[in-house]
Amino acid sequence: MARTPLDLDDLVEHWTLLKDEQGLVSGKRGATRLGFAVLLKFYTQHGRLPRGRFELPGEAVEFVAWQVQVLASELDAYEWSGRTVEYHRAQIRGHLGFRECSVAAADKLTGWLVEHVACKERRPEQVRVEMLARCRSESIEPPTLGGATGSWAPRCGWPRRC
């Protein structure tokens, strides 16, 4: 399904760096500065980190690049794996008050899904929507799409109880 291009109102509302966010970005340079900034703005909008560059709208990258005074093309040099991005993720989580999904949190989330969602909802996409909303309300970083099966599972090991 084709994505609707973002208009200026969308960019300003969801992709403008706020004063405290500018402070987080200020010590970074080049691709690292832009990469961090787009990760941060994506997280504030979606309550999760992007799975890769492909999830970032081009116009949003351009808009954020303009704010941080880095060429948008610099994002191509950003490393999506490794110590730097892990540090960025931890900084973003800390700033926004989120935590990684622990085994205990995954167990609790699974129990909640079984008790409140799975009993009345069978559409996987709607279950996912409910799960993401619950993660956001609990300030837990949601499970990531992973593995060859494409199933939703946090890095900590998602219990399969259904």
PDB file of C-alpha atoms in Angstrom:
ATOM      1  CA  MET A   1       0.000   0.000   0.000  1.00  0.00           C
ATOM      2  CA  ALA A   2       1.399   3.391  -1.018  1.00  0.00           C
ATOM      3  CA  ARG A   3       2.142   5.891   1.703  1.00  0.00           C
ATOM      4  CA  THR A   4       0.572   9.340   1.571  1.00  0.00           C
ATOM      5  CA  PRO A   5       3.262  12.034   1.382  1.00  0.00           C
ATOM      6  CA  LEU A   6       3.650  14.147   4.504  1.00  0.00           C
ATOM      7  CA  ASP A   7       2.508  17.739   4.233  1.00  0.00           C
ATOM      8  CA  LEU A   8       4.065  20.686   6.059  1.00  0.00           C
ATOM      9  CA  ASP A   9       1.577  20.424   8.946  1.00  0.00           C
ATOM     10  CA  ASP A  10       2.550  16.767   9.509  1.00  0.00           C
ATOM     11  CA  LEU A  11       6.241  17.610   9.373  1.00  0.00           C
ATOM     12  CA  VAL A  12       5.930  20.476  11.823  1.00  0.00           C
ATOM     13  CA  GLU A  13       3.695  18.512  14.220  1.00  0.00           C
ATOM     14  CA  HIS A  14       5.619  15.238  14.301  1.00  0.00           C
ATOM     15  CA  TRP A  15       9.152  15.932  13.073  1.00  0.00           C
ATOM     16  CA  THR A  16      10.115  19.255  14.689  1.00  0.00           C
ATOM     17  CA  LEU A  17      12.872  18.910  17.271  1.00  0.00           C
ATOM     18  CA  LEU A  18      11.775  20.416  20.575  1.00  0.00           C
ATOM     19  CA  LYS A  19      14.181  22.407  22.737  1.00  0.00           C
ATOM     20  CA  ASP A  20      15.059  19.483  25.043  1.00  0.00           C
ATOM     21  CA  GLU A  21      15.516  17.224  21.997  1.00  0.00           C
ATOM     22  CA  GLN A  22      17.847  19.767  20.404  1.00  0.00           C
ATOM     23  CA  GLY A  23      19.991  19.481  23.517  1.00  0.00           C
ATOM     24  CA  LEU A  24      20.261  15.706  23.088  1.00  0.00           C
ATOM     25  CA  VAL A  25      21.263  16.099  19.442  1.00  0.00           C
ATOM     26  CA  SER A  26      23.710  18.961  19.929  1.00  0.00           C
ATOM     27  CA  GLY A  27      26.772  16.881  20.864  1.00  0.00           C
ATOM     28  CA  LYS A  28      26.565  14.669  17.803  1.00  0.00           C
ATOM     29  CA  ARG A  29      27.990  15.278  14.308  1.00  0.00           C
ATOM     30  CA  GLY A  30      27.201  14.336  10.706  1.00  0.00           C
ATOM     31  CA  ALA A  31      25.400  11.069  10.033  1.00  0.00           C
ATOM     32  CA  THR A  32      25.316  10.316  13.766  1.00  0.00           C
ATOM     33  CA  ARG A  33      23.535  13.605  14.470  1.00  0.00           C
ATOM     34  CA  LEU A  34      20.933  13.055  11.765  1.00  0.00           C
ATOM     35  CA  GLY A  35      20.470   9.368  12.571  1.00  0.00           C
ATOM     36  CA  PHE A  36      19.904  10.079  16.239  1.00  0.00           C
ATOM     37  CA  ALA A  37      17.469  12.904  15.479  1.00  0.00           C
ATOM     38  CA  VAL A  38      15.289  10.843  13.121  1.00  0.00           C
ATOM     39  CA  LEU A  39      15.297   7.880  15.537  1.00  0.00           C
ATOM     40  CA  LEU A  40      14.168  10.209  18.318  1.00  0.00           C
ATOM     41  CA  LYS A  41      11.367  11.809  16.303  1.00  0.00           C
ATOM     42  CA  PHE A  42      10.167   8.450  14.962  1.00  0.00           C
ATOM     43  CA  TYR A  43      10.037   7.083  18.523  1.00  0.00           C
ATOM     44  CA  THR A  44       8.093  10.092  19.829  1.00  0.00           C
ATOM     45  CA  GLN A  45       5.537   9.609  17.076  1.00  0.00           C
ATOM     46  CA  HIS A  46       5.234   5.807  16.995  1.00  0.00           C
ATOM     47  CA  GLY A  47       6.334   4.698  20.467  1.00  0.00           C
ATOM     48  CA  ARG A  48       8.983   2.454  18.973  1.00  0.00           C
ATOM     49  CA  LEU A  49      12.186   2.625  16.987  1.00  0.00           C
ATOM     50  CA  PRO A  50      12.171   2.214  13.214  1.00  0.00           C
ATOM     51  CA  ARG A  51      13.269  -1.183  11.910  1.00  0.00           C
ATOM     52  CA  GLY A  52      15.503   0.537   9.378  1.00  0.00           C
ATOM     53  CA  ARG A  53      15.911   3.421   6.984  1.00  0.00           C
ATOM     54  CA  PHE A  54      13.017   2.130   4.851  1.00  0.00           C
ATOM     55  CA  GLU A  55      10.498   3.190   7.548  1.00  0.00           C
ATOM     56  CA  LEU A  56      11.589   6.828   7.508  1.00  0.00           C
ATOM     57  CA  PRO A  57       9.675   9.052   5.083  1.00  0.00           C
ATOM     58  CA  GLY A  58      12.046  10.922   2.796  1.00  0.00           C
ATOM     59  CA  GLU A  59      10.377  14.270   3.418  1.00  0.00           C
ATOM     60  CA  ALA A  60      10.712  13.749   7.182  1.00  0.00           C
ATOM     61  CA  VAL A  61      14.423  12.978   6.822  1.00  0.00           C
ATOM     62  CA  GLU A  62      14.848  16.145   4.737  1.00  0.00           C
ATOM     63  CA  PHE A  63      12.939  18.198   7.318  1.00  0.00           C
ATOM     64  CA  VAL A  64      14.976  16.866  10.263  1.00  0.00           C
ATOM     65  CA  ALA A  65      18.223  17.204   8.277  1.00  0.00           C
ATOM     66  CA  TRP A  66      17.452  20.873   7.700  1.00  0.00           C
ATOM     67  CA  GLN A  67      16.911  21.380  11.453  1.00  0.00           C
ATOM     68  CA  VAL A  68      20.169  19.694  12.478  1.00  0.00           C
ATOM     69  CA  GLN A  69      22.108  21.266   9.589  1.00  0.00           C
ATOM     70  CA  VAL A  70      23.236  17.969   8.084  1.00  0.00           C
ATOM     71  CA  LEU A  71      22.655  16.867   4.494  1.00  0.00           C
ATOM     72  CA  ALA A  72      19.850  14.296   4.277  1.00  0.00           C
ATOM     73  CA  SER A  73      22.139  12.070   2.198  1.00  0.00           C
ATOM     74  CA  GLU A  74      24.343  11.679   5.302  1.00  0.00           C
ATOM     75  CA  LEU A  75      21.746   9.261   6.668  1.00  0.00           C
ATOM     76  CA  ASP A  76      23.085   6.693   4.193  1.00  0.00           C
ATOM     77  CA  ALA A  77      26.264   6.566   6.309  1.00  0.00           C
ATOM     78  CA  TYR A  78      24.402   5.964   9.575  1.00  0.00           C
ATOM     79  CA  GLU A  79      25.105   2.539  11.065  1.00  0.00           C
ATOM     80  CA  TRP A  80      21.850   0.711  11.875  1.00  0.00           C
ATOM     81  CA  SER A  81      23.634  -1.916  13.956  1.00  0.00           C
ATOM     82  CA  GLY A  82      26.467  -1.788  16.442  1.00  0.00           C
ATOM     83  CA  ARG A  83      27.430   0.070  19.580  1.00  0.00           C
ATOM     84  CA  THR A  84      26.546   3.572  18.403  1.00  0.00           C
ATOM     85  CA  VAL A  85      22.944   2.830  17.492  1.00  0.00           C
ATOM     86  CA  GLU A  86      22.510   0.775  20.677  1.00  0.00           C
ATOM     87  CA  TYR A  87      23.756   3.762  22.666  1.00  0.00           C
ATOM     88  CA  HIS A  88      21.384   6.039  20.749  1.00  0.00           C
ATOM     89  CA  ARG A  89      18.475   3.716  21.470  1.00  0.00           C
ATOM     90  CA  ALA A  90      19.310   3.696  25.173  1.00  0.00           C
ATOM     91  CA  GLN A  91      19.564   7.505  25.225  1.00  0.00           C
ATOM     92  CA  ILE A  92      16.192   7.841  23.498  1.00  0.00           C
ATOM     93  CA  ARG A  93      14.518   5.348  25.814  1.00  0.00           C
ATOM     94  CA  GLY A  94      15.928   7.143  28.842  1.00  0.00           C
ATOM     95  CA  HIS A  95      14.877  10.556  27.598  1.00  0.00           C
ATOM     96  CA  LEU A  96      11.329   9.397  26.843  1.00  0.00           C
ATOM     97  CA  GLY A  97      10.955   7.254  29.969  1.00  0.00           C
ATOM     98  CA  PHE A  98      10.714   3.909  28.155  1.00  0.00           C
ATOM     99  CA  ARG A  99      12.501   0.695  29.042  1.00  0.00           C
ATOM    100  CA  GLU A 100      13.468  -2.364  27.061  1.00  0.00           C
ATOM    101  CA  CYS A 101      11.130  -5.310  27.208  1.00  0.00           C
ATOM    102  CA  SER A 102      12.403  -7.721  29.848  1.00  0.00           C
ATOM    103  CA  VAL A 103      11.360 -11.356  30.091  1.00  0.00           C
ATOM    104  CA  ALA A 104       9.113 -10.450  33.032  1.00  0.00           C
ATOM    105  CA  ALA A 105       7.517  -7.584  31.064  1.00  0.00           C
ATOM    106  CA  ALA A 106       7.015  -9.901  28.068  1.00  0.00           C
ATOM    107  CA  ASP A 107       5.324 -12.476  30.325  1.00  0.00           C
ATOM    108  CA  LYS A 108       3.053  -9.796  31.781  1.00  0.00           C
ATOM    109  CA  LEU A 109       2.226  -8.433  28.319  1.00  0.00           C
ATOM    110  CA  THR A 110       1.472 -11.928  27.026  1.00  0.00           C
ATOM    111  CA  GLY A 111      -0.862 -12.578  29.950  1.00  0.00           C
ATOM    112  CA  TRP A 112      -2.647  -9.285  29.331  1.00  0.00           C
ATOM    113  CA  LEU A 113      -3.026 -10.060  25.620  1.00  0.00           C
ATOM    114  CA  VAL A 114      -4.409 -13.525  26.347  1.00  0.00           C
ATOM    115  CA  GLU A 115      -6.844 -12.245  28.974  1.00  0.00           C
ATOM    116  CA  HIS A 116      -8.029  -9.023  27.332  1.00  0.00           C
ATOM    117  CA  VAL A 117      -7.425  -9.250  23.590  1.00  0.00           C
ATOM    118  CA  ALA A 118      -6.973 -12.751  22.193  1.00  0.00           C
ATOM    119  CA  CYS A 119     -10.249 -13.949  23.664  1.00  0.00           C
ATOM    120  CA  LYS A 120     -12.220 -11.540  21.466  1.00  0.00           C
ATOM    121  CA  GLU A 121      -9.888 -10.605  18.605  1.00  0.00           C
ATOM    122  CA  ARG A 122      -8.456 -12.974  15.981  1.00  0.00           C
ATOM    123  CA  ARG A 123      -7.075 -10.528  13.403  1.00  0.00           C
ATOM    124  CA  PRO A 124      -3.286 -10.449  13.902  1.00  0.00           C
ATOM    125  CA  GLU A 125      -2.977  -6.798  12.858  1.00  0.00           C
ATOM    126  CA  GLN A 126      -5.575  -5.713  15.417  1.00  0.00           C
ATOM    127  CA  VAL A 127      -3.896  -7.785  18.144  1.00  0.00           C
ATOM    128  CA  ARG A 128      -0.643  -6.024  17.198  1.00  0.00           C
ATOM    129  CA  VAL A 129      -2.338  -2.606  17.458  1.00  0.00           C
ATOM    130  CA  GLU A 130      -3.627  -3.486  20.941  1.00  0.00           C
ATOM    131  CA  MET A 131      -0.210  -4.786  21.978  1.00  0.00           C
ATOM    132  CA  LEU A 132       1.568  -1.633  20.772  1.00  0.00           C
ATOM    133  CA  ALA A 133      -0.927   0.577  22.601  1.00  0.00           C
ATOM    134  CA  ARG A 134      -0.416  -1.429  25.800  1.00  0.00           C
ATOM    135  CA  CYS A 135       3.362  -1.199  25.461  1.00  0.00           C
ATOM    136  CA  ARG A 136       3.127   2.554  25.039  1.00  0.00           C
ATOM    137  CA  SER A 137       0.851   2.944  28.075  1.00  0.00           C
ATOM    138  CA  GLU A 138       3.280   0.837  30.150  1.00  0.00           C
ATOM    139  CA  SER A 139       6.355   2.699  28.766  1.00  0.00           C
ATOM    140  CA  ILE A 140       7.825  -0.533  27.426  1.00  0.00           C
ATOM    141  CA  GLU A 141       9.638  -0.648  24.119  1.00  0.00           C
ATOM    142  CA  PRO A 142       7.462  -2.950  22.035  1.00  0.00           C
ATOM    143  CA  PRO A 143       8.581  -6.239  20.559  1.00  0.00           C
ATOM    144  CA  THR A 144      10.316  -6.022  17.197  1.00  0.00           C
ATOM    145  CA  LEU A 145       9.459  -7.842  14.027  1.00  0.00           C
ATOM    146  CA  GLY A 146      12.132 -10.486  13.839  1.00  0.00           C
ATOM    147  CA  GLY A 147      13.315 -13.738  12.487  1.00  0.00           C
ATOM    148  CA  ALA A 148      12.518 -15.583   9.310  1.00  0.00           C
ATOM    149  CA  THR A 149       8.950 -16.157  10.428  1.00  0.00           C
ATOM    150  CA  GLY A 150       8.227 -12.450  10.684  1.00  0.00           C
ATOM    151  CA  SER A 151       6.627 -12.984  14.084  1.00  0.00           C
ATOM    152  CA  TRP A 152       6.606 -10.266  16.714  1.00  0.00           C
ATOM    153  CA  ALA A 153       9.160 -10.969  19.404  1.00  0.00           C
ATOM    154  CA  PRO A 154      11.226  -8.821  21.746  1.00  0.00           C
ATOM    155  CA  ARG A 155      14.959  -9.400  21.904  1.00  0.00           C
ATOM    156  CA  CYS A 156      14.519 -10.902  25.351  1.00  0.00           C
ATOM    157  CA  GLY A 157      12.608 -13.917  24.023  1.00  0.00           C
ATOM    158  CA  TRP A 158       8.858 -13.725  23.579  1.00  0.00           C
ATOM    159  CA  PRO A 159       6.939 -16.478  25.324  1.00  0.00           C
ATOM    160  CA  ARG A 160       4.588 -18.327  22.989  1.00  0.00           C
ATOM    161  CA  ARG A 161       1.513 -19.350  24.972  1.00  0.00           C
ATOM    162  CA  CYS A 162      -1.366 -19.149  22.523  1.00  0.00           C
TER     163      CYS A 162
END
